[in-house]
Coordinates of C-alpha atoms in Angstrom, one line a residue:
Chain A
M1 CA 0.0 0.0 0.0
A2 CA 2.8 2.4 1.0
R3 CA 4.6 1.4 -2.2
A4 CA 1.5 2.0 -4.3
L5 CA 1.1 5.4 -2.7
S6 CA 4.7 6.3 -3.4
I7 CA 4.3 5.3 -7.1
V8 CA 1.2 7.6 -7.3
G9 CA 3.3 10.3 -5.6
I10 CA 6.0 10.0 -8.2
G11 CA 3.5 10.0 -11.0
A12 CA 1.9 13.2 -9.5
L13 CA 5.2 15.0 -9.5
L14 CA 5.2 16.0 -13.1
P15 CA 1.6 17.4 -13.2
V16 CA 2.2 19.3 -9.9
V17 CA 5.4 20.9 -11.2
G18 CA 3.8 21.7 -14.5
L19 CA 0.7 23.2 -13.0
S20 CA 2.8 25.3 -10.6
F21 CA 4.9 26.6 -13.4
W22 CA 1.7 27.4 -15.4
E23 CA 0.2 29.2 -12.4
I24 CA 3.3 31.3 -11.9
A25 CA 3.5 32.1 -15.6
A26 CA -0.1 33.2 -15.7
R27 CA 0.1 35.4 -12.6
A28 CA 3.4 36.9 -13.7
Q29 CA 1.6 37.9 -16.9
W30 CA 4.3 36.1 -19.0
T31 CA 1.4 34.9 -21.2
Q32 CA -1.9 36.2 -22.1
S33 CA -3.9 35.2 -19.1
Q34 CA -7.2 35.2 -21.0
I35 CA -6.0 32.3 -23.2
L36 CA -3.7 30.5 -20.7
V37 CA -5.9 31.0 -17.7
P38 CA -4.2 30.0 -14.4
P39 CA -5.0 26.5 -13.0
S40 CA -6.5 28.2 -9.9
A41 CA -9.1 29.8 -12.1
V42 CA -9.8 26.5 -13.9
F43 CA -10.2 24.8 -10.5
A44 CA -12.6 27.6 -9.4
T45 CA -14.6 27.0 -12.6
I46 CA -14.8 23.3 -12.0
V47 CA -16.1 23.9 -8.4
E48 CA -18.6 26.3 -9.7
F49 CA -19.9 24.0 -12.5
W50 CA -20.0 21.1 -10.1
Q51 CA -22.0 23.0 -7.5
S52 CA -24.5 24.1 -10.1
G53 CA -24.9 20.5 -11.2
E54 CA -24.0 21.4 -14.8
L55 CA -20.8 19.5 -14.8
L56 CA -22.4 16.3 -13.5
S57 CA -25.2 16.5 -16.1
D58 CA -22.5 17.0 -18.8
I59 CA -20.6 13.9 -17.6
V60 CA -23.8 11.9 -17.4
A61 CA -24.9 12.9 -20.9
S62 CA -21.5 11.9 -22.4
T63 CA -21.2 8.7 -20.4
C64 CA -24.7 7.6 -21.5
R65 CA -23.7 8.1 -25.1
V66 CA -20.5 6.2 -24.6
L67 CA -22.2 3.3 -23.0
I68 CA -24.9 3.0 -25.7
G69 CA -22.4 3.4 -28.5
F70 CA -19.9 1.0 -27.0
L71 CA -22.6 -1.6 -26.4
L72 CA -23.9 -1.4 -30.0
G73 CA -20.6 -1.1 -31.8
G74 CA -18.6 -3.2 -29.4
S75 CA -21.0 -6.1 -29.5
L76 CA -21.1 -5.9 -33.3
G77 CA -17.3 -6.0 -33.4
F78 CA -17.3 -8.9 -31.0
V79 CA -19.7 -10.9 -33.1
F80 CA -17.7 -10.1 -36.2
G81 CA -14.4 -11.1 -34.6
I82 CA -15.9 -14.4 -33.3
T83 CA -17.6 -15.5 -36.5
A84 CA -14.8 -14.4 -38.8
G85 CA -12.2 -16.0 -36.4
L86 CA -14.0 -19.3 -36.3
D87 CA -15.2 -19.5 -40.0
R88 CA -12.8 -19.0 -42.8
R89 CA -15.6 -18.3 -45.3
V90 CA -16.9 -15.5 -43.1
E91 CA -13.4 -14.1 -42.8
A92 CA -12.8 -14.3 -46.5
I93 CA -16.0 -12.3 -47.2
F94 CA -15.7 -9.6 -44.5
A95 CA -12.1 -9.3 -43.3
P96 CA -10.6 -7.5 -46.3
T97 CA -13.3 -4.8 -46.1
F98 CA -12.8 -4.6 -42.3
H99 CA -9.1 -4.2 -42.6
V100 CA -9.5 -1.3 -45.1
L101 CA -12.1 0.5 -43.1
R102 CA -10.2 0.2 -39.8
Q103 CA -7.4 2.3 -41.3
I104 CA -9.7 5.3 -41.5
P105 CA -9.6 7.5 -38.4
V106 CA -13.1 7.8 -37.0
I107 CA -12.7 11.6 -36.9
A108 CA -12.6 11.4 -40.7
W109 CA -16.1 10.0 -40.7
L110 CA -17.6 12.9 -38.8
P111 CA -18.5 15.3 -41.7
L112 CA -20.1 12.4 -43.6
L113 CA -21.9 11.2 -40.5
V114 CA -23.4 14.6 -39.8
L115 CA -24.8 14.7 -43.4
L116 CA -26.0 11.1 -43.0
A117 CA -27.5 11.2 -39.5
G118 CA -28.0 14.9 -38.8
F119 CA -27.1 16.7 -35.6
G120 CA -29.2 14.5 -33.3
E121 CA -28.4 11.7 -30.9
G122 CA -28.2 9.2 -33.7
F123 CA -25.1 10.9 -35.1
K124 CA -23.2 10.7 -31.8
I125 CA -24.2 7.1 -31.1
L126 CA -23.2 6.1 -34.6
T127 CA -19.8 7.8 -34.3
I128 CA -19.1 6.1 -31.0
S129 CA -20.3 2.8 -32.4
I130 CA -17.9 3.0 -35.2
A131 CA -15.1 3.9 -32.8
A132 CA -16.0 0.9 -30.5
F133 CA -16.4 -1.5 -33.4
F134 CA -12.9 -1.8 -34.7
P135 CA -10.6 -2.4 -31.7
I136 CA -12.7 -5.1 -30.3
G137 CA -13.4 -6.6 -33.7
L138 CA -9.7 -6.7 -34.6
N139 CA -8.6 -8.1 -31.2
T140 CA -11.3 -10.7 -31.1
L141 CA -10.5 -11.8 -34.7
D142 CA -6.8 -12.1 -33.9
G143 CA -7.4 -13.6 -30.5
V144 CA -9.6 -16.4 -31.9
K145 CA -7.4 -17.1 -34.9
N146 CA -4.2 -17.2 -32.9
V147 CA -5.4 -19.8 -30.4
S148 CA -2.5 -22.4 -30.5
S149 CA -3.4 -25.4 -32.6
K150 CA -1.7 -27.4 -29.9
Y151 CA -4.5 -26.6 -27.4
I152 CA -7.1 -27.3 -30.1
E153 CA -5.4 -30.7 -30.7
V154 CA -5.7 -31.5 -27.0
G155 CA -9.5 -30.9 -27.3
R156 CA -9.5 -33.2 -30.3
A157 CA -7.6 -35.9 -28.5
L158 CA -10.1 -35.7 -25.7
C159 CA -12.9 -36.1 -28.2
F160 CA -14.4 -32.7 -27.6
S161 CA -17.3 -31.7 -29.9
R162 CA -16.8 -28.6 -32.0
R163 CA -18.9 -26.7 -29.4
Q164 CA -16.8 -27.9 -26.5
I165 CA -13.6 -26.9 -28.4
I166 CA -15.1 -23.4 -28.9
A167 CA -16.4 -23.0 -25.3
R168 CA -13.6 -24.7 -23.4
I169 CA -10.5 -24.0 -25.4
I170 CA -10.9 -21.2 -28.0
W171 CA -13.0 -19.0 -25.7
P172 CA -10.7 -19.0 -22.6
A173 CA -7.6 -18.8 -24.8
A174 CA -8.9 -15.8 -26.7
L175 CA -10.4 -14.0 -23.7
P176 CA -7.4 -11.9 -22.8
A177 CA -7.1 -10.5 -26.3
I178 CA -10.9 -9.9 -26.4
M179 CA -10.8 -8.1 -23.1
N180 CA -7.9 -6.0 -24.3
G181 CA -9.9 -5.1 -27.4
A182 CA -12.9 -4.1 -25.2
R183 CA -10.6 -1.9 -23.2
L184 CA -9.3 -0.2 -26.3
S185 CA -12.9 0.2 -27.7
L186 CA -14.1 1.8 -24.6
S187 CA -11.2 4.2 -24.5
R188 CA -11.8 5.1 -28.1
S189 CA -15.5 5.6 -27.5
W190 CA -14.7 8.1 -24.8
M191 CA -12.4 10.0 -27.1
L192 CA -14.9 10.1 -29.9
V193 CA -17.9 11.1 -27.8
V194 CA -16.0 14.4 -27.0
A195 CA -15.1 14.8 -30.6
A196 CA -18.7 14.2 -31.8
E197 CA -20.1 16.6 -29.2
L198 CA -17.7 19.3 -30.3
V199 CA -19.1 19.0 -33.8
A200 CA -22.8 18.8 -33.0
S201 CA -24.4 18.6 -29.6
T202 CA -26.4 20.6 -27.1
T203 CA -25.2 18.5 -24.1
G204 CA -22.2 16.7 -22.8
I205 CA -18.5 17.6 -22.1
G206 CA -17.6 18.2 -25.7
H207 CA -20.5 20.6 -26.1
R208 CA -19.5 22.4 -22.9
M209 CA -16.0 22.9 -24.3
D210 CA -17.4 24.3 -27.6
W211 CA -19.7 26.6 -25.7
G212 CA -16.7 27.9 -23.6
R213 CA -14.8 28.4 -26.8
Q214 CA -17.6 30.4 -28.4
L215 CA -18.0 32.6 -25.3
F216 CA -14.2 32.9 -25.0
Q217 CA -14.4 31.3 -21.6
I218 CA -11.1 29.5 -21.9
D219 CA -11.4 28.2 -18.2
V220 CA -14.4 26.2 -19.3
V221 CA -12.5 24.8 -22.2
F222 CA -9.7 23.7 -19.9
M223 CA -12.2 22.2 -17.5
G224 CA -13.5 20.1 -20.4
V225 CA -10.0 19.0 -21.3
L226 CA -9.3 18.0 -17.6
V227 CA -12.5 16.2 -17.1
T228 CA -12.1 14.3 -20.4
G229 CA -8.7 13.1 -19.3
C230 CA -9.8 12.1 -15.8
M231 CA -12.9 10.3 -17.0
G232 CA -10.9 8.5 -19.6
L233 CA -8.4 7.4 -17.0
L234 CA -11.2 6.3 -14.7
I235 CA -12.8 4.1 -17.3
D236 CA -9.5 2.6 -18.4
V237 CA -8.5 1.7 -14.8
A238 CA -11.9 0.0 -14.2
V239 CA -11.7 -2.0 -17.4
R240 CA -8.1 -2.8 -17.0
G241 CA -8.9 -4.5 -13.7
L242 CA -11.5 -6.7 -15.5
A243 CA -9.1 -7.5 -18.3
R244 CA -6.4 -8.5 -15.8
R245 CA -8.7 -10.9 -14.1
A246 CA -9.5 -12.6 -17.4
S247 CA -5.9 -13.0 -18.4
R248 CA -4.3 -13.8 -15.0
W249 CA -3.1 -17.2 -16.4
T250 CA -1.0 -15.5 -19.1
E251 CA 1.1 -13.6 -16.6
Q252 CA 3.3 -16.3 -15.3
A253 CA 3.3 -18.5 -18.4
Chain B
M1 CA 24.6 -54.1 -42.1
N2 CA 25.6 -56.6 -39.6
V3 CA 23.5 -56.8 -36.5
R4 CA 25.1 -57.5 -33.2
I5 CA 22.3 -58.7 -31.0
D6 CA 22.7 -61.6 -28.6
D7 CA 20.3 -64.2 -29.7
R8 CA 19.5 -65.2 -26.2
L9 CA 17.9 -61.8 -25.6
L10 CA 15.5 -62.2 -28.4
K11 CA 11.9 -63.2 -27.7
N12 CA 10.1 -65.4 -30.1
D13 CA 7.9 -63.2 -32.1
S14 CA 5.1 -65.7 -32.7
E15 CA 4.9 -66.2 -29.0
V16 CA 3.9 -62.6 -28.5
R17 CA 1.3 -62.6 -31.2
R18 CA -0.8 -65.4 -29.6
V19 CA -2.4 -62.8 -27.4
G20 CA -4.9 -60.5 -29.1
V21 CA -3.6 -57.8 -31.4
A22 CA -4.4 -54.4 -29.9
I23 CA -3.0 -52.1 -32.6
S24 CA -2.6 -53.0 -36.2
V25 CA -0.8 -50.7 -38.6
D26 CA -1.6 -52.0 -42.0
H27 CA 0.4 -50.8 -45.0
V28 CA 0.3 -47.2 -43.9
S29 CA 1.8 -44.4 -46.0
R30 CA 1.7 -40.7 -45.2
A31 CA 3.0 -37.8 -47.3
F32 CA 2.9 -34.1 -46.4
D33 CA 2.7 -31.2 -48.9
I34 CA 5.9 -29.2 -48.5
N35 CA 5.8 -26.1 -50.7
G36 CA 3.6 -27.8 -53.2
R37 CA 5.7 -31.0 -53.4
P38 CA 4.6 -34.2 -51.7
L39 CA 7.2 -35.4 -49.1
A40 CA 6.8 -39.0 -48.1
V41 CA 7.1 -39.2 -44.3
L42 CA 6.0 -42.8 -43.9
H43 CA 6.2 -45.4 -46.6
D44 CA 4.3 -48.7 -46.4
I45 CA 4.5 -49.3 -42.6
S46 CA 3.0 -52.4 -41.1
L47 CA 3.2 -53.2 -37.5
D48 CA 1.1 -55.4 -35.1
I49 CA 1.1 -54.6 -31.4
T50 CA -0.3 -57.0 -28.9
A51 CA -2.5 -56.1 -26.0
G52 CA -0.5 -55.2 -23.0
E53 CA 2.7 -54.9 -25.0
F54 CA 5.1 -52.0 -24.4
V55 CA 6.5 -51.0 -27.8
V56 CA 9.1 -48.3 -28.2
I57 CA 9.7 -46.6 -31.5
V58 CA 13.2 -45.1 -32.0
G59 CA 14.7 -43.4 -35.0
A60 CA 16.5 -40.3 -36.1
S61 CA 14.5 -37.1 -36.3
G62 CA 12.5 -36.9 -39.5
C63 CA 11.9 -40.7 -39.6
G64 CA 8.2 -40.2 -39.1
K65 CA 8.0 -41.8 -35.7
S66 CA 5.8 -39.1 -34.2
T67 CA 3.6 -39.1 -37.4
L68 CA 3.1 -42.8 -36.9
L69 CA 2.0 -42.2 -33.3
R70 CA -0.4 -39.4 -34.4
L71 CA -1.9 -41.8 -37.0
I72 CA -2.6 -44.3 -34.2
A73 CA -4.0 -41.5 -32.1
G74 CA -6.3 -40.5 -34.9
L75 CA -5.0 -36.9 -34.9
D76 CA -3.7 -37.5 -38.4
M77 CA -5.0 -39.7 -41.3
P78 CA -2.9 -41.9 -43.6
N79 CA -2.9 -41.4 -47.4
A80 CA -2.8 -45.1 -47.9
G81 CA -3.4 -48.1 -45.6
A82 CA -5.3 -48.1 -42.3
V83 CA -4.7 -48.3 -38.6
F84 CA -6.8 -50.5 -36.4
V85 CA -7.2 -50.2 -32.7
G86 CA -9.1 -52.9 -30.8
G87 CA -10.2 -54.3 -34.1
S88 CA -11.9 -51.2 -35.5
K89 CA -10.5 -48.8 -38.0
V90 CA -9.2 -45.5 -36.7
V91 CA -11.2 -42.6 -38.2
G92 CA -10.3 -40.0 -35.5
P93 CA -9.3 -39.6 -31.9
G94 CA -10.9 -41.9 -29.4
L95 CA -11.1 -42.2 -25.6
D96 CA -9.8 -45.7 -25.9
R97 CA -6.4 -44.0 -26.6
G98 CA -4.7 -41.6 -24.2
I99 CA -1.9 -39.4 -25.5
V100 CA 0.9 -37.5 -23.9
F101 CA 2.9 -35.0 -26.0
Q102 CA 6.4 -33.9 -25.6
D103 CA 5.3 -30.5 -24.3
H104 CA 2.8 -31.1 -21.5
R105 CA 0.0 -29.2 -23.2
L106 CA -1.9 -28.6 -20.0
L107 CA -4.4 -25.8 -20.6
P108 CA -2.9 -22.9 -18.8
W109 CA -6.2 -21.4 -17.7
L110 CA -7.2 -24.5 -15.8
T111 CA -5.8 -25.9 -12.6
A112 CA -4.0 -29.3 -12.5
E113 CA -7.2 -31.1 -11.4
E114 CA -9.4 -29.3 -13.9
N115 CA -6.9 -30.3 -16.7
V116 CA -7.1 -33.9 -15.7
A117 CA -10.9 -33.6 -15.3
A118 CA -11.2 -32.2 -18.8
A119 CA -10.5 -35.8 -20.1
L120 CA -13.9 -36.8 -18.9
I121 CA -15.9 -34.0 -20.4
A122 CA -16.7 -35.7 -23.7
R123 CA -18.2 -38.7 -21.8
G124 CA -20.6 -36.3 -20.1
V125 CA -19.4 -37.1 -16.6
P126 CA -20.8 -34.5 -14.1
K127 CA -18.3 -32.0 -12.9
A128 CA -18.1 -33.1 -9.2
E129 CA -17.4 -36.6 -10.3
R130 CA -14.9 -35.5 -12.9
L131 CA -12.9 -33.6 -10.2
D132 CA -13.1 -36.7 -8.0
V133 CA -11.6 -38.9 -10.6
A134 CA -9.0 -36.2 -11.5
R135 CA -7.8 -36.0 -7.9
R136 CA -7.5 -39.8 -7.8
Y137 CA -5.3 -39.7 -11.0
L138 CA -3.2 -36.8 -9.7
A139 CA -2.6 -38.9 -6.5
L140 CA -1.6 -41.8 -8.8
V141 CA 1.0 -39.8 -10.6
G142 CA 2.3 -38.3 -7.3
L143 CA 0.8 -34.8 -7.4
T144 CA -1.3 -34.9 -4.2
G145 CA -1.2 -31.3 -2.8
F146 CA -1.0 -29.7 -6.3
E147 CA -4.6 -30.2 -7.3
T148 CA -5.4 -26.5 -7.5
A149 CA -2.0 -25.3 -8.9
Y150 CA -1.9 -23.8 -12.3
P151 CA 0.4 -25.3 -15.0
S152 CA 2.7 -22.2 -14.7
Q153 CA 3.2 -23.0 -11.1
L154 CA 4.3 -26.6 -11.8
S155 CA 7.8 -27.7 -12.7
G156 CA 8.3 -29.4 -16.1
G157 CA 8.4 -32.8 -14.5
M158 CA 5.2 -32.1 -12.4
A159 CA 3.4 -30.8 -15.5
Q160 CA 4.3 -33.9 -17.4
R161 CA 3.0 -36.0 -14.5
A162 CA -0.3 -34.2 -14.7
A163 CA -0.4 -34.7 -18.5
I164 CA 0.1 -38.4 -17.9
G165 CA -2.7 -38.3 -15.4
R166 CA -4.9 -36.7 -18.0
A167 CA -4.1 -39.4 -20.5
L168 CA -4.9 -42.1 -18.0
A169 CA -8.1 -40.5 -16.6
N170 CA -10.4 -42.3 -19.1
D171 CA -8.6 -45.6 -18.3
P172 CA -7.8 -46.1 -22.0
D173 CA -6.7 -49.5 -23.4
V174 CA -3.9 -47.8 -25.2
L175 CA -1.4 -45.2 -24.0
L176 CA 0.5 -43.2 -26.6
L177 CA 3.6 -41.3 -25.5
D178 CA 5.2 -38.9 -27.9
E179 CA 8.7 -38.2 -26.5
P180 CA 7.0 -37.4 -23.2
L181 CA 10.3 -37.1 -21.3
G182 CA 12.3 -35.4 -24.1
A183 CA 12.1 -31.9 -22.7
L184 CA 13.0 -32.8 -19.1
D185 CA 16.3 -32.7 -17.3
A186 CA 18.2 -36.0 -16.9
L187 CA 17.3 -36.6 -13.2
T188 CA 13.6 -35.8 -13.7
R189 CA 13.6 -38.1 -16.7
L190 CA 15.0 -41.0 -14.7
K191 CA 12.4 -40.4 -12.0
L192 CA 9.6 -40.3 -14.5
Q193 CA 10.9 -43.4 -16.3
N194 CA 10.6 -45.3 -13.1
E195 CA 7.2 -43.8 -12.5
I196 CA 5.9 -45.0 -15.9
V197 CA 7.2 -48.5 -15.2
R198 CA 5.4 -48.4 -11.8
L199 CA 2.2 -47.2 -13.4
S200 CA 2.3 -49.7 -16.3
A201 CA 2.9 -52.5 -13.8
K202 CA 0.0 -51.4 -11.6
N203 CA -2.4 -50.9 -14.5
P204 CA -1.3 -52.8 -17.5
K205 CA -2.0 -51.1 -20.8
T206 CA -0.8 -51.3 -24.4
I207 CA 1.8 -48.6 -24.6
V208 CA 3.5 -47.1 -27.6
L209 CA 6.3 -44.7 -26.8
V210 CA 8.3 -42.6 -29.3
T211 CA 11.8 -41.6 -28.2
H212 CA 15.3 -41.0 -29.5
D213 CA 16.8 -42.1 -26.2
I214 CA 18.1 -45.6 -26.7
E215 CA 18.6 -46.3 -23.0
E216 CA 15.0 -45.3 -22.4
A217 CA 13.9 -47.7 -25.2
V218 CA 15.8 -50.6 -23.7
F219 CA 14.5 -49.7 -20.2
F220 CA 10.8 -49.8 -21.3
A221 CA 10.3 -52.0 -24.3
D222 CA 9.0 -55.4 -24.9
R223 CA 10.0 -54.6 -28.5
I224 CA 12.0 -51.8 -30.0
V225 CA 11.0 -50.7 -33.5
V226 CA 13.9 -49.0 -35.2
M227 CA 12.9 -46.7 -38.0
D228 CA 14.7 -45.4 -41.1
A229 CA 14.2 -41.9 -42.5
K230 CA 13.3 -40.6 -45.9
P231 CA 10.9 -42.1 -46.3
G232 CA 10.1 -43.4 -42.9
R233 CA 10.0 -47.1 -42.7
I234 CA 10.6 -49.9 -40.2
R235 CA 14.3 -51.0 -40.3
R236 CA 14.2 -53.6 -37.7
I237 CA 12.2 -54.8 -34.7
I238 CA 14.2 -55.8 -31.8
P239 CA 12.5 -57.9 -29.1
V240 CA 13.8 -57.1 -25.5
D241 CA 13.6 -60.1 -23.2
L242 CA 15.3 -58.6 -20.1
P243 CA 13.7 -59.4 -16.8
R244 CA 11.8 -56.6 -15.1
P245 CA 12.4 -54.4 -13.2
R246 CA 15.3 -53.6 -15.4
D247 CA 18.7 -52.8 -14.1
R248 CA 20.4 -50.2 -16.3
S249 CA 23.8 -51.4 -15.3
S250 CA 23.3 -55.2 -15.8
P251 CA 25.4 -56.8 -18.5
G252 CA 22.4 -57.8 -20.5
F253 CA 21.0 -54.2 -20.4
V254 CA 24.3 -52.7 -21.4
A255 CA 24.9 -55.3 -24.2
L256 CA 21.4 -54.7 -25.7
R257 CA 21.8 -50.9 -25.4
S258 CA 25.0 -50.9 -27.4
A259 CA 23.5 -53.4 -29.9
V260 CA 20.5 -51.0 -30.5
L261 CA 22.9 -48.1 -30.6
D262 CA 24.9 -49.8 -33.4
E263 CA 21.7 -50.4 -35.3
F264 CA 20.8 -46.8 -34.8
I265 CA 24.2 -45.5 -36.0
D266 CA 24.2 -47.8 -39.1
E267 CA 20.9 -46.3 -40.0
T268 CA 22.2 -42.8 -40.3
H269 CA 24.7 -43.8 -43.1

């Protein structure tokens, strides 16, 4: 515990030093304080928005979109990865297209998606779904395909049915890769919700940042940046714990 | 080549065959496609193994000895000929045959007892009973106390013991061992050799073991099958009639070991 704390302490060193320097620079008027507002002002803004409940409702709005988009796109990606990983014909049909599409940054879809789905909820959910689809799809596909033939042969030697080989050998062997894909998908979803809200939204963290930019309230923009980073980290830490549990057996092997 | 085998050590072949034939390899050939060209790995192999017999297959690497074992296991199919186990033609793996590979191949996400218990899944044995049987077989191979250890927590020798337990868990008629001790250090190998002898005395089975260790072959075998490479075929079958338990330093053992070794060296010309 003490060791964990000291690691956190070391990790906190850089931000603390950086923020202090930033604070001093802003107060000493080395920079334009309207653009590079001091951290103390950003912190005051965070407190203000938290007390008014606006910050929480922004976080809730963004989080809901992430969850819906992640569940839709993530489960589609999962289904794609499993079926294409298990069946060569499915892979032959879908994988080439998949590998081309996954090269396209999701941000590049945004203009097209706005035209396609308008400025409503559908647009944001669609964007996040696309962001969530590819990492879990790719990792599941690779995870299922890369299961050692030696383990599958063990299943054959023990007279497992196809179903038993899938459920008892391929699934547990591929699970660490699948969980890693899910983690990446969720993290991408969180990034893209902010991007989508910056483009077109009336709620959420991204919208709050755009609003701050338009009113030239740079402290609000910084609040958005900070909250985005912290929420992303929170989500990642939570999922990483789950992913570790699924892949505990790979650690010593 | 001249064969230097003391005739007094030879067992009469017809005597062995009086008991029922457990495994019959009948004019089997197997070729693999290597870069579009067929490579003959086994050419016209025929071999009868009697029930309860311990047959050891030796040969240089590439002689197809492991392929032959995989054909008996049903993990691979011949291009010509057929393999019969217990009178019926092998068309795939079966629970009448237990197999141990050179690498233990325990499933790393399962504990030792779950790995052994996995052998009973295909028979539809309920889980609690599976684990019961698994613990019994772990005790049999000397792994009491390690039931809930994961493969990564076991030493190489212990993991291979567990793999042997898994192969035995269905009480198969035939035990197929594909260089099971090849990856172990010398001391662990000696221990496990004694262990296999103890297990096979306690619960007699038809055993086919593939190895390139001549001493191991003489230690275990009722008959040693020496194979030639390119394409793999049987060069000679050497019956071993030494009394059991075998003493590695007895004159008979030493004489036979060097005789087989000579045969082995001739082969590589």
